[in-house]
XYZ file of C-alpha atoms in Angstrom:
688
model
C 12.907 28.261 113.769
C 10.491 25.727 112.237
C 10.258 21.945 112.256
C 9.702 22.087 108.488
C 13.369 23.004 108.088
C 14.580 19.913 109.931
C 16.804 17.477 107.997
C 15.205 14.188 106.867
C 15.043 11.551 109.583
C 14.859 14.155 112.352
C 12.075 14.002 114.924
C 9.426 16.706 114.246
C 9.683 18.771 117.436
C 7.443 21.800 117.835
C 9.254 25.064 116.993
C 8.876 26.550 120.481
C 11.032 23.756 121.952
C 13.759 23.713 119.296
C 17.226 24.956 120.176
C 18.724 23.936 116.839
C 17.471 22.397 113.606
C 20.578 20.225 113.445
C 20.163 16.728 114.899
C 22.183 15.830 117.940
C 25.335 13.795 117.355
C 24.299 10.511 115.761
C 26.078 7.593 117.441
C 27.213 4.603 115.426
C 25.041 1.542 115.965
C 27.607 -0.743 114.351
C 30.389 0.393 116.696
C 28.144 -0.451 119.619
C 27.998 -4.044 118.429
C 31.694 -4.485 117.824
C 31.571 -3.798 114.104
C 33.539 -1.310 112.081
C 32.369 2.278 111.945
C 31.295 3.882 108.715
C 30.714 7.508 107.921
C 29.281 8.241 104.476
C 30.361 4.797 103.351
C 33.978 5.255 104.462
C 35.723 3.518 107.336
C 35.880 5.736 110.397
C 39.165 7.566 110.251
C 39.488 7.966 114.009
C 42.280 10.231 115.172
C 43.920 10.272 111.766
C 41.402 12.535 110.067
C 39.910 11.089 106.889
C 42.446 8.299 106.682
C 43.915 9.631 103.443
C 47.108 11.039 104.928
C 49.634 9.918 107.479
C 52.614 11.958 108.679
C 51.807 14.618 106.055
C 52.197 12.148 103.160
C 49.452 11.131 100.805
C 48.723 7.396 101.113
C 48.132 5.001 98.252
C 44.903 3.020 97.982
C 46.587 -0.120 99.355
C 48.089 1.832 102.258
C 44.738 3.430 103.102
C 43.122 0.005 103.009
C 45.759 -1.466 105.320
C 45.494 1.475 107.725
C 41.711 1.249 107.801
C 41.919 -2.479 108.498
C 44.264 -1.898 111.436
C 42.013 0.819 112.829
C 38.954 -1.384 112.526
C 40.764 -4.139 114.377
C 41.767 -1.775 117.181
C 38.243 -0.420 117.513
C 36.502 -3.791 117.406
C 34.220 -4.527 120.339
C 32.562 -2.335 122.931
C 34.357 0.678 124.306
C 37.734 -0.585 125.480
C 38.333 2.591 127.473
C 35.717 1.652 130.056
C 37.193 0.579 133.358
C 34.849 0.094 136.288
C 36.601 -0.852 139.494
C 34.789 -1.462 142.745
C 34.794 1.546 145.026
C 35.343 0.463 148.630
C 35.395 2.089 152.057
C 38.547 3.895 153.150
C 38.613 1.600 156.195
C 37.307 -1.854 155.314
C 35.347 -3.518 158.091
C 34.994 -7.315 158.176
C 31.539 -8.115 156.816
C 30.881 -10.664 159.570
C 31.650 -8.139 162.283
C 29.558 -5.569 160.399
C 26.544 -7.897 160.497
C 26.990 -8.664 164.200
C 28.411 -12.191 163.899
C 31.731 -13.808 164.828
C 34.554 -13.806 162.286
C 36.073 -17.263 161.698
C 39.505 -15.790 160.959
C 39.845 -13.809 164.172
C 43.022 -11.711 164.320
C 44.191 -13.185 160.999
C 41.301 -11.542 159.131
C 42.583 -9.146 156.471
C 39.772 -6.688 157.270
C 39.566 -4.529 160.379
C 37.489 -5.554 163.394
C 37.729 -2.081 164.962
C 34.127 -0.887 164.669
C 34.831 2.500 166.279
C 37.643 3.313 163.834
C 35.463 2.223 160.916
C 32.468 4.344 161.961
C 34.689 7.371 162.654
C 36.093 7.205 159.093
C 32.812 6.283 157.414
C 31.234 8.894 155.082
C 27.929 10.449 156.059
C 24.804 8.405 155.440
C 23.084 8.866 152.091
C 19.560 10.208 152.264
C 17.261 8.119 150.080
C 14.235 10.200 149.022
C 10.630 9.044 148.929
C 8.370 9.633 145.871
C 6.915 12.651 147.662
C 10.370 14.259 147.781
C 10.573 14.517 143.973
C 9.687 17.799 142.248
C 10.109 19.260 138.776
C 11.955 22.338 140.002
C 15.600 22.478 141.104
C 17.131 20.775 142.978
C 14.411 18.223 141.955
C 14.786 16.148 145.159
C 14.075 17.580 148.606
C 16.795 16.734 151.141
C 15.919 17.544 154.781
C 18.371 19.411 156.985
C 19.754 16.926 159.482
C 21.595 18.095 162.586
C 24.858 16.377 163.424
C 25.103 14.372 166.641
C 26.018 16.730 169.487
C 27.319 14.165 171.993
C 30.792 14.245 170.437
C 30.809 10.512 169.696
C 32.678 10.117 166.361
C 30.904 6.791 165.800
C 27.589 8.612 165.400
C 28.855 11.504 163.299
C 28.022 9.741 160.030
C 24.486 8.678 160.987
C 21.367 10.196 159.423
C 18.327 9.018 161.426
C 15.933 10.396 158.780
C 17.231 8.266 155.909
C 15.565 5.121 154.618
C 17.505 1.974 153.755
C 15.765 0.497 150.683
C 16.891 -3.015 151.679
C 15.655 -2.732 155.268
C 12.431 -1.134 154.113
C 11.708 -4.038 151.761
C 12.842 -7.027 153.826
C 12.942 -5.975 157.480
C 16.726 -6.401 157.783
C 19.887 -5.273 156.026
C 22.563 -7.909 155.467
C 25.260 -5.240 155.150
C 24.790 -4.185 158.758
C 27.184 -1.445 159.842
C 28.630 -1.175 156.320
C 25.265 0.043 154.969
C 25.396 3.595 153.569
C 21.884 4.146 154.956
C 22.779 2.874 158.426
C 20.747 5.452 160.361
C 17.625 3.633 159.187
C 18.361 0.429 161.128
C 20.677 1.148 164.053
C 20.096 2.455 167.568
C 22.248 3.363 170.534
C 22.098 1.147 173.594
C 22.252 2.516 177.148
C 25.987 1.864 177.248
C 26.449 4.001 174.128
C 27.219 1.089 171.787
C 25.391 0.916 168.457
C 23.027 -1.970 167.903
C 21.550 -3.204 164.631
C 17.774 -3.586 164.541
C 15.487 -5.848 162.521
C 11.782 -5.793 161.785
C 10.765 -9.353 162.597
C 7.179 -8.897 161.441
C 8.263 -7.616 158.043
C 10.875 -10.378 157.773
C 8.190 -12.990 158.313
C 5.577 -11.602 155.942
C 7.428 -9.676 153.233
C 10.898 -11.167 152.828
C 9.734 -14.179 150.765
C 8.181 -11.900 148.153
C 11.427 -9.918 147.903
C 13.992 -12.724 147.989
C 15.751 -13.407 144.712
C 16.076 -17.040 143.619
C 18.569 -19.099 141.594
C 21.548 -18.415 143.851
C 24.385 -20.872 143.274
C 26.499 -21.529 146.367
C 30.291 -21.662 146.465
C 30.502 -25.442 146.895
C 28.405 -26.016 143.783
C 30.516 -23.575 141.763
C 33.629 -25.399 142.961
C 32.222 -28.747 141.764
C 31.405 -27.256 138.385
C 34.819 -25.617 138.113
C 36.668 -28.844 138.970
C 34.451 -30.922 136.635
C 33.031 -32.933 139.542
C 29.425 -31.916 138.968
C 27.618 -34.909 137.370
C 25.629 -34.477 134.165
C 24.780 -38.069 133.152
C 22.062 -37.193 130.620
C 24.424 -34.926 128.714
C 27.189 -37.539 128.871
C 24.893 -40.226 127.447
C 23.643 -37.932 124.706
C 27.134 -36.839 123.677
C 28.153 -40.495 123.566
C 25.241 -41.117 121.180
C 26.514 -38.339 118.943
C 30.030 -39.777 119.047
C 28.807 -43.278 118.202
C 26.624 -41.941 115.391
C 29.566 -39.995 113.939
C 31.831 -43.047 114.107
C 29.198 -45.226 112.433
C 28.765 -42.610 109.707
C 32.536 -42.478 109.130
C 32.682 -46.271 108.912
C 29.858 -46.336 106.357
C 31.519 -43.585 104.325
C 34.853 -45.432 104.359
C 33.154 -48.659 103.259
C 31.341 -46.912 100.405
C 34.535 -45.125 99.356
C 36.364 -48.462 99.172
C 33.770 -49.705 96.657
C 34.076 -46.628 94.410
C 37.187 -47.670 92.345
C 35.516 -50.858 91.164
C 32.398 -49.004 90.129
C 34.301 -46.179 88.470
C 35.794 -48.554 85.889
C 32.429 -48.608 84.148
C 30.800 -45.481 85.529
C 32.627 -42.239 86.314
C 29.839 -40.958 88.623
C 30.500 -41.922 92.281
C 27.601 -43.655 93.993
C 27.913 -41.672 97.238
C 25.425 -39.407 98.983
C 27.295 -36.100 99.090
C 24.758 -34.185 101.193
C 26.710 -32.201 103.810
C 26.203 -33.482 107.329
C 25.811 -29.928 108.632
C 22.631 -29.438 106.602
C 20.823 -32.462 107.952
C 19.227 -33.377 111.250
C 21.457 -35.318 113.645
C 21.333 -39.050 113.016
C 20.967 -40.071 116.646
C 18.380 -41.563 118.915
C 15.956 -38.879 120.026
C 12.990 -40.938 121.150
C 12.274 -38.351 123.800
C 12.438 -35.422 121.390
C 10.099 -34.208 118.679
C 11.847 -36.182 115.914
C 10.656 -39.822 116.053
C 11.700 -40.525 112.474
C 15.427 -40.444 113.148
C 17.206 -43.809 113.380
C 18.273 -45.071 116.789
C 21.845 -45.956 117.652
C 22.475 -48.583 120.303
C 24.490 -47.198 123.214
C 25.662 -49.014 126.328
C 24.377 -46.814 129.158
C 25.104 -49.171 132.057
C 26.316 -47.231 135.048
C 26.070 -47.351 138.806
C 24.026 -44.170 139.019
C 21.510 -44.447 136.203
C 20.045 -41.054 135.290
C 16.318 -40.472 135.373
C 14.536 -41.225 132.124
C 14.562 -37.966 130.126
C 11.190 -36.368 129.735
C 9.473 -36.802 126.361
C 8.682 -33.839 124.144
C 4.945 -34.298 124.584
C 5.442 -33.938 128.357
C 7.307 -30.640 128.070
C 5.628 -27.582 129.500
C 3.688 -25.822 126.740
C 4.345 -22.104 126.435
C 1.082 -20.187 126.228
C 2.517 -16.817 125.276
C -0.011 -15.569 122.760
C -0.541 -11.840 123.288
C 1.959 -11.482 126.147
C 4.515 -8.678 126.251
C 8.150 -9.825 126.102
C 11.208 -7.867 127.255
C 14.221 -8.869 125.153
C 17.385 -10.213 126.791
C 19.748 -7.238 126.792
C 23.476 -7.336 127.453
C 24.646 -5.208 130.422
C 21.522 -3.063 130.626
C 18.999 -5.925 130.896
C 19.942 -6.652 134.508
C 17.547 -7.652 137.280
C 16.769 -4.107 138.549
C 15.882 -2.982 135.009
C 13.707 -6.062 134.460
C 11.825 -5.255 137.672
C 11.111 -1.760 136.356
C 9.687 -3.235 133.150
C 7.576 -5.733 135.110
C 6.157 -2.822 137.128
C 5.048 -1.228 133.862
C 3.521 -4.383 132.355
C 6.176 -6.726 130.916
C 4.851 -10.318 131.118
C 7.925 -12.279 129.963
C 11.482 -11.437 130.997
C 14.773 -13.061 130.069
C 18.182 -12.698 131.716
C 21.268 -11.382 129.951
C 23.058 -13.713 127.546
C 25.460 -16.094 129.291
C 28.212 -18.144 127.659
C 28.027 -21.930 127.985
C 31.798 -22.157 128.418
C 31.721 -19.710 131.328
C 28.887 -21.603 133.007
C 30.927 -24.810 132.778
C 33.958 -22.989 134.206
C 31.936 -22.096 137.288
C 32.128 -18.357 136.716
C 30.411 -16.567 139.599
C 29.613 -13.632 137.337
C 28.026 -15.853 134.674
C 25.922 -17.764 137.173
C 24.635 -14.483 138.610
C 22.832 -13.955 135.277
C 20.222 -16.601 136.169
C 19.009 -14.677 139.239
C 15.275 -14.080 139.270
C 13.084 -11.745 141.291
C 9.721 -13.151 142.474
C 7.911 -10.390 140.567
C 9.085 -11.904 137.254
C 6.088 -14.144 136.546
C 7.534 -15.746 133.384
C 11.322 -15.831 133.457
C 13.951 -17.485 131.304
C 17.690 -17.342 130.766
C 19.599 -17.058 127.503
C 22.696 -19.059 126.666
C 25.178 -18.960 123.792
C 27.600 -21.626 122.663
C 29.088 -23.210 119.580
C 28.504 -26.945 120.025
C 26.525 -29.605 121.906
C 29.595 -30.502 124.007
C 29.260 -27.103 125.713
C 25.578 -26.318 125.623
C 24.075 -29.665 126.646
C 26.101 -30.183 129.882
C 25.586 -26.514 130.780
C 21.843 -26.910 130.213
C 21.680 -29.989 132.461
C 23.432 -28.195 135.318
C 21.260 -25.106 134.883
C 18.130 -27.259 134.837
C 19.093 -28.958 138.102
C 20.222 -25.848 139.956
C 17.292 -23.687 138.846
C 14.580 -26.375 138.987
C 11.198 -24.797 139.674
C 12.509 -21.263 139.167
C 13.134 -21.236 135.421
C 10.333 -21.200 132.848
C 12.426 -21.571 129.689
C 15.984 -21.569 128.339
C 16.642 -19.546 125.196
C 19.400 -20.424 122.724
C 21.063 -17.368 121.224
C 21.314 -17.713 117.447
C 21.423 -14.015 116.734
C 24.416 -12.380 118.430
C 26.260 -10.510 115.641
C 29.437 -9.362 117.418
C 32.708 -10.737 116.097
C 33.875 -12.056 119.471
C 30.897 -14.437 119.614
C 30.380 -15.091 115.885
C 33.973 -16.191 115.237
C 33.720 -18.908 117.894
C 30.794 -20.454 116.024
C 28.232 -19.139 118.515
C 25.362 -16.685 118.158
C 24.391 -15.902 114.570
C 27.042 -18.346 113.279
C 24.570 -21.152 114.122
C 22.215 -19.818 111.433
C 24.508 -21.437 108.835
C 24.953 -24.688 110.790
C 21.503 -26.273 110.879
C 22.752 -29.779 111.661
C 24.766 -28.580 114.644
C 21.879 -26.439 115.874
C 19.557 -29.427 115.639
C 21.854 -31.509 117.832
C 22.067 -28.645 120.320
C 18.297 -28.189 120.594
C 17.593 -31.925 120.859
C 20.309 -32.410 123.475
C 19.232 -29.439 125.568
C 15.645 -30.668 125.456
C 16.788 -33.988 126.872
C 18.982 -32.387 129.528
C 16.480 -29.798 130.776
C 13.650 -32.147 131.690
C 10.313 -30.331 131.525
C 11.894 -26.889 130.997
C 11.152 -25.783 127.405
C 13.866 -24.704 124.972
C 13.312 -21.587 122.850
C 15.414 -20.072 120.056
C 16.123 -16.435 119.194
C 17.546 -15.802 115.740
C 18.096 -13.235 113.000
C 16.908 -13.364 109.408
C 20.305 -14.558 108.203
C 24.019 -13.869 108.307
C 24.622 -11.866 105.118
C 22.532 -8.969 103.932
C 20.321 -9.953 101.008
C 20.650 -13.676 101.786
C 17.900 -14.440 104.290
C 17.802 -18.036 105.509
C 15.405 -18.021 108.476
C 12.439 -19.136 106.322
C 14.263 -22.439 105.737
C 15.468 -22.923 109.307
C 12.407 -21.904 111.322
C 10.012 -24.615 110.038
C 12.471 -27.260 111.320
C 12.891 -25.859 114.829
C 9.623 -27.166 116.263
C 8.668 -30.294 114.270
C 12.172 -31.807 114.021
C 13.945 -30.619 117.163
C 11.270 -29.712 119.692
C 11.725 -25.949 120.025
C 8.932 -24.547 122.220
C 8.962 -20.935 120.955
C 10.781 -18.848 118.353
C 11.786 -15.188 118.267
C 12.938 -13.614 114.997
C 14.758 -10.277 114.914
C 14.068 -8.795 111.478
C 17.697 -8.020 110.579
C 20.687 -9.971 109.302
C 23.979 -10.134 111.172
C 25.671 -8.038 108.490
C 22.875 -5.474 108.287
C 23.034 -4.491 111.961
C 21.116 -1.211 112.356
C 21.736 0.359 108.933
C 18.116 -0.290 107.864
C 14.744 -0.858 109.483
C 13.752 -4.371 110.514
C 12.174 -6.385 107.686
C 8.705 -7.199 108.994
C 7.484 -8.466 105.619
C 10.118 -11.187 105.830
C 9.119 -11.947 109.425
C 5.593 -12.551 108.131
C 6.957 -14.854 105.401
C 8.799 -16.914 108.024
C 5.713 -17.170 110.238
C 3.694 -18.433 107.273
C 6.360 -21.041 106.482
C 6.232 -22.377 110.050
C 2.436 -22.422 110.159
C 2.258 -24.224 106.798
C 4.415 -27.102 108.067
C 2.525 -27.286 111.364
C -0.772 -27.527 109.485
C 0.619 -30.104 107.060
C 1.813 -32.338 109.924
C -1.137 -31.552 112.218
C 1.125 -30.106 114.944
C 0.236 -27.675 117.695
C 1.495 -24.179 116.808
C 4.530 -22.845 118.685
C 4.542 -19.186 119.763
C 6.415 -16.952 117.312
C 7.545 -13.483 118.343
C 8.905 -10.845 116.000
C 11.326 -8.122 116.940
C 12.769 -4.866 115.644
C 11.981 -1.144 115.874
C 8.796 -1.348 117.961
C 8.545 1.985 119.791
C 4.885 2.813 120.383
C 1.525 1.271 121.205
C 0.249 2.101 117.711
C 3.260 0.431 116.087
C 2.942 -2.641 118.337
C -0.707 -3.299 117.534
C -0.216 -2.577 113.833
C 2.478 -5.268 113.695
C 0.401 -7.688 115.774
C -2.576 -7.322 113.437
C -0.694 -7.441 110.121
C 2.305 -9.768 110.401
C 0.926 -12.968 111.941
C 3.113 -12.994 115.067
C 1.905 -14.105 118.493
C 3.771 -11.272 120.172
C 6.599 -8.802 119.835
C 9.891 -8.853 121.715
C 10.850 -5.325 122.743
C 14.455 -4.267 123.353
C 15.568 -0.734 122.499
C 12.026 0.618 122.892
C 11.963 -0.543 126.507
C 15.415 0.855 127.244
C 14.444 4.295 125.987
C 11.008 4.254 127.647
C 10.366 1.356 130.072
C 6.715 2.422 130.326
C 6.117 1.215 126.739
C 4.513 -1.925 128.187
C 1.869 0.213 129.908
C 1.237 2.029 126.629
C 0.780 -1.307 124.848
C -1.636 -2.765 127.384
C -3.684 0.418 127.613
C -3.454 1.097 123.853
C -2.382 4.701 124.303
C 0.638 6.962 123.930
C 1.577 8.193 127.395
C 2.725 11.795 127.735
C 4.648 10.947 130.890
C 5.735 13.884 133.035
C 9.333 14.622 133.971
C 8.480 13.989 137.630
C 7.113 10.539 136.781
C 10.265 9.800 134.796
C 12.498 10.829 137.700
C 10.497 8.504 139.944
C 11.456 5.663 137.574
C 15.091 6.615 138.218
C 14.374 6.507 141.964
C 12.833 3.048 141.578
C 15.843 1.843 139.619
C 18.146 3.046 142.410
C 15.980 1.290 144.989
C 15.928 -1.988 143.060
C 19.645 -1.699 142.345
C 20.504 -1.294 146.032
C 18.376 -4.332 146.869
C 20.163 -6.369 144.206
C 23.762 -5.098 144.310
C 23.870 -4.101 147.979
C 23.592 -0.984 150.116
C 27.268 -0.826 151.136
C 29.772 1.433 149.361
C 30.552 -1.131 146.644
C 26.847 -1.829 146.050
C 25.966 1.874 145.900
C 28.523 2.565 143.188
C 27.700 -0.605 141.237
C 24.094 0.613 141.268
C 25.338 4.042 140.168
C 27.195 2.519 137.218
C 24.156 0.581 135.945
C 21.831 3.496 136.618
C 24.034 5.677 134.407
C 23.949 2.935 131.743
C 20.148 3.084 131.872
C 20.150 6.890 131.636
C 22.421 6.642 128.577
C 19.376 5.222 126.772
C 16.532 7.050 128.500
C 17.864 10.486 127.535
C 16.940 9.612 123.938
C 13.230 9.800 124.776
C 11.465 12.799 123.243
C 8.364 13.734 125.268
C 5.348 13.277 123.014
C 3.970 16.658 124.098
C 6.894 18.212 122.209
C 6.169 16.406 118.934
C 4.122 17.701 116.013
C 3.337 14.182 114.842
C 2.589 10.941 116.688
C 3.706 8.304 117.241
C 7.430 8.808 117.664
C 9.712 6.578 115.585
C 12.745 4.850 117.000
C 14.978 5.648 114.016
C 14.317 9.396 114.143
C 17.098 11.475 115.686
C 16.377 14.373 117.975
C 17.574 17.905 117.305
C 18.718 19.930 120.289
C 15.598 20.836 122.274
C 14.459 22.098 125.646
C 11.772 20.490 127.750
C 8.590 21.934 129.213
C 10.357 22.329 132.547
C 13.924 22.281 133.817
C 13.770 18.635 134.875
C 12.579 17.525 131.425
C 15.489 19.428 129.893
C 17.950 17.760 132.282
C 16.581 14.273 131.527
C 17.145 14.940 127.792
C 20.832 15.734 128.264
C 23.288 13.537 126.380
C 26.145 14.626 128.656
C 27.283 11.719 130.835
C 28.182 14.184 133.599
C 24.479 15.023 133.875
C 23.671 11.329 134.254
C 26.099 11.176 137.182
C 24.437 14.298 138.598
C 21.035 12.571 138.420
C 22.435 9.476 140.141
C 23.676 11.659 143.006
C 20.083 12.647 143.806
C 19.485 9.085 145.029
C 22.918 7.578 145.679
C 24.779 10.492 147.206
C 27.906 12.192 145.840
C 29.994 10.094 143.480
C 33.523 9.389 144.766
C 36.161 11.761 143.454
C 37.890 8.881 141.671
C 34.680 7.689 140.026
C 33.695 8.692 136.504
C 31.288 7.212 133.993
C 31.906 6.491 130.338
C 28.880 4.971 128.575
C 29.056 1.625 126.869
C 29.824 3.124 123.474
C 31.774 6.259 124.415
C 29.614 9.315 123.728
C 26.604 7.351 122.597
C 24.251 4.551 123.476
C 22.697 3.374 120.250
C 22.644 -0.253 119.180
C 24.624 -2.208 121.752
C 21.551 -2.978 123.816
C 20.749 -5.820 121.416
C 24.305 -6.857 120.726
C 23.412 -10.426 121.527
C 20.948 -10.670 118.685
């Protein structure tokens, strides 16, 4: 078997590691982003074969078209078969009692207060391995033999005194108390036989601050937001300016229209400016933005509680990002534990998962959790999507107030291609609505104070009709955008072709030309698309004029890419080192999601999501040519050891097996289906 016989586009694996010359099943990138599937140019036929027959009868062209349309509609979006429900304890103990405090509900509490019954029914503690416990031979993680308690006390039967609670180890206490699945690490028996929780006061005092996540939003604040009682005076004043400007424009248009009949008696050409409002900058007062040339509109802002004077554009924090590594905001998989892994390996800039402005304004607990930040994230921002200033500007003001001091930038998503977002006018739909986007950027700049506003966009909406070169030069000079990221694909193109880096360079040159013409300070511009190696990164940096490169899929497949970039080398990472990354992810996940039963299985779910990308990595020691390319598909291959072979498995059952090495046996009712059924290609950048 030789690599020379491999089909085009297949990774060149050395013959001694090949199991088959045929590439592994190629997942559909478009399906991962909520688009229709195509095989050889035809709509995916799904369960109905090739779509040409139904019920044994040959279908006409119109019937096939209708059937294909219905199938595309049914398949639209991420995998609808995924259902992840929280896995809870068989006996649910009140969390206040579990942490050693008094329950306010007393006997009316819907959870049990019977600690003995809870501990007797509780599953055995999970043993969390140390890095030294990892090997490259089966079973890959050493688990010590632990003797059961011999005193006959059922409350102690589940305890493993040799285990380590990752939360307790990091912070000196575990907030889950008796509900922790690693309880043996932080409990002891008193003289009377009762179990007592322990804390490490010294560690709490010296370490906890460095491990405590920030940007938590409390229940009272969420309630105010949900009931529309949270004040956002700057946004209100700005939206009133827009309303007044629109009314004045309508009045002027009506007045000019009234004069047209008289003029048309002698001249058939109407004397009206027909330039669409959506293609122009907003005609409102933006004295505190980067657009001093726009006319001011007088607005009565008298109110009892006058808002602080909005910060001027020149007083905004400047973003000095030149040469820094940037982890892209990634839906689902770009969570806090994954970002911490990337920071460990050299990511300088991190950004939370895309949140929807509407959901922020509705006080969604899940949406507000997306702004959480770990202290290790030295430059951190959040990304928001919305369709109009009425949503984005108030949301930005609330975010700016609640995350003050803990948020380095807010990124506007102008690249999300999925139908669910695009059809609401959000994401990549804003690429064709420059006037609206301008109002959004200006308003968010006003509302966020000194927090900079950045924009992430695609090259255009339709393939072959790039528009970013017209839009990007306006973002900084006219609207005050502090940084720009351009993904080198259109919305329509998705992942069918490589990113267009020549066009990225053209857009950078257009921005720099306007900045030079108007003597403006340059804004950082990052490119994005297909970067998968240190060699590729530095080639793009040196040839396409960008200040940096945003990395998405490359980081999901190999989070250590940031180390490769900074050290300018291709790292032949061992299988043992890769499994230690999995261990780290589990540790960070337990610290973030919790060490109780629900937290363990939430961590398991996201760990399996991460493995659904990492299995795509082909060890460079197996390749005949370097560097590896992200668009090359792997044939079936074996690794240099059994662990490397296991980590290359595309079987989701193997991902669950790997999770069990660190999170204990999965519940019988628990199963994992990856984000895009049997594949994991493309959806990681579904937000643009």
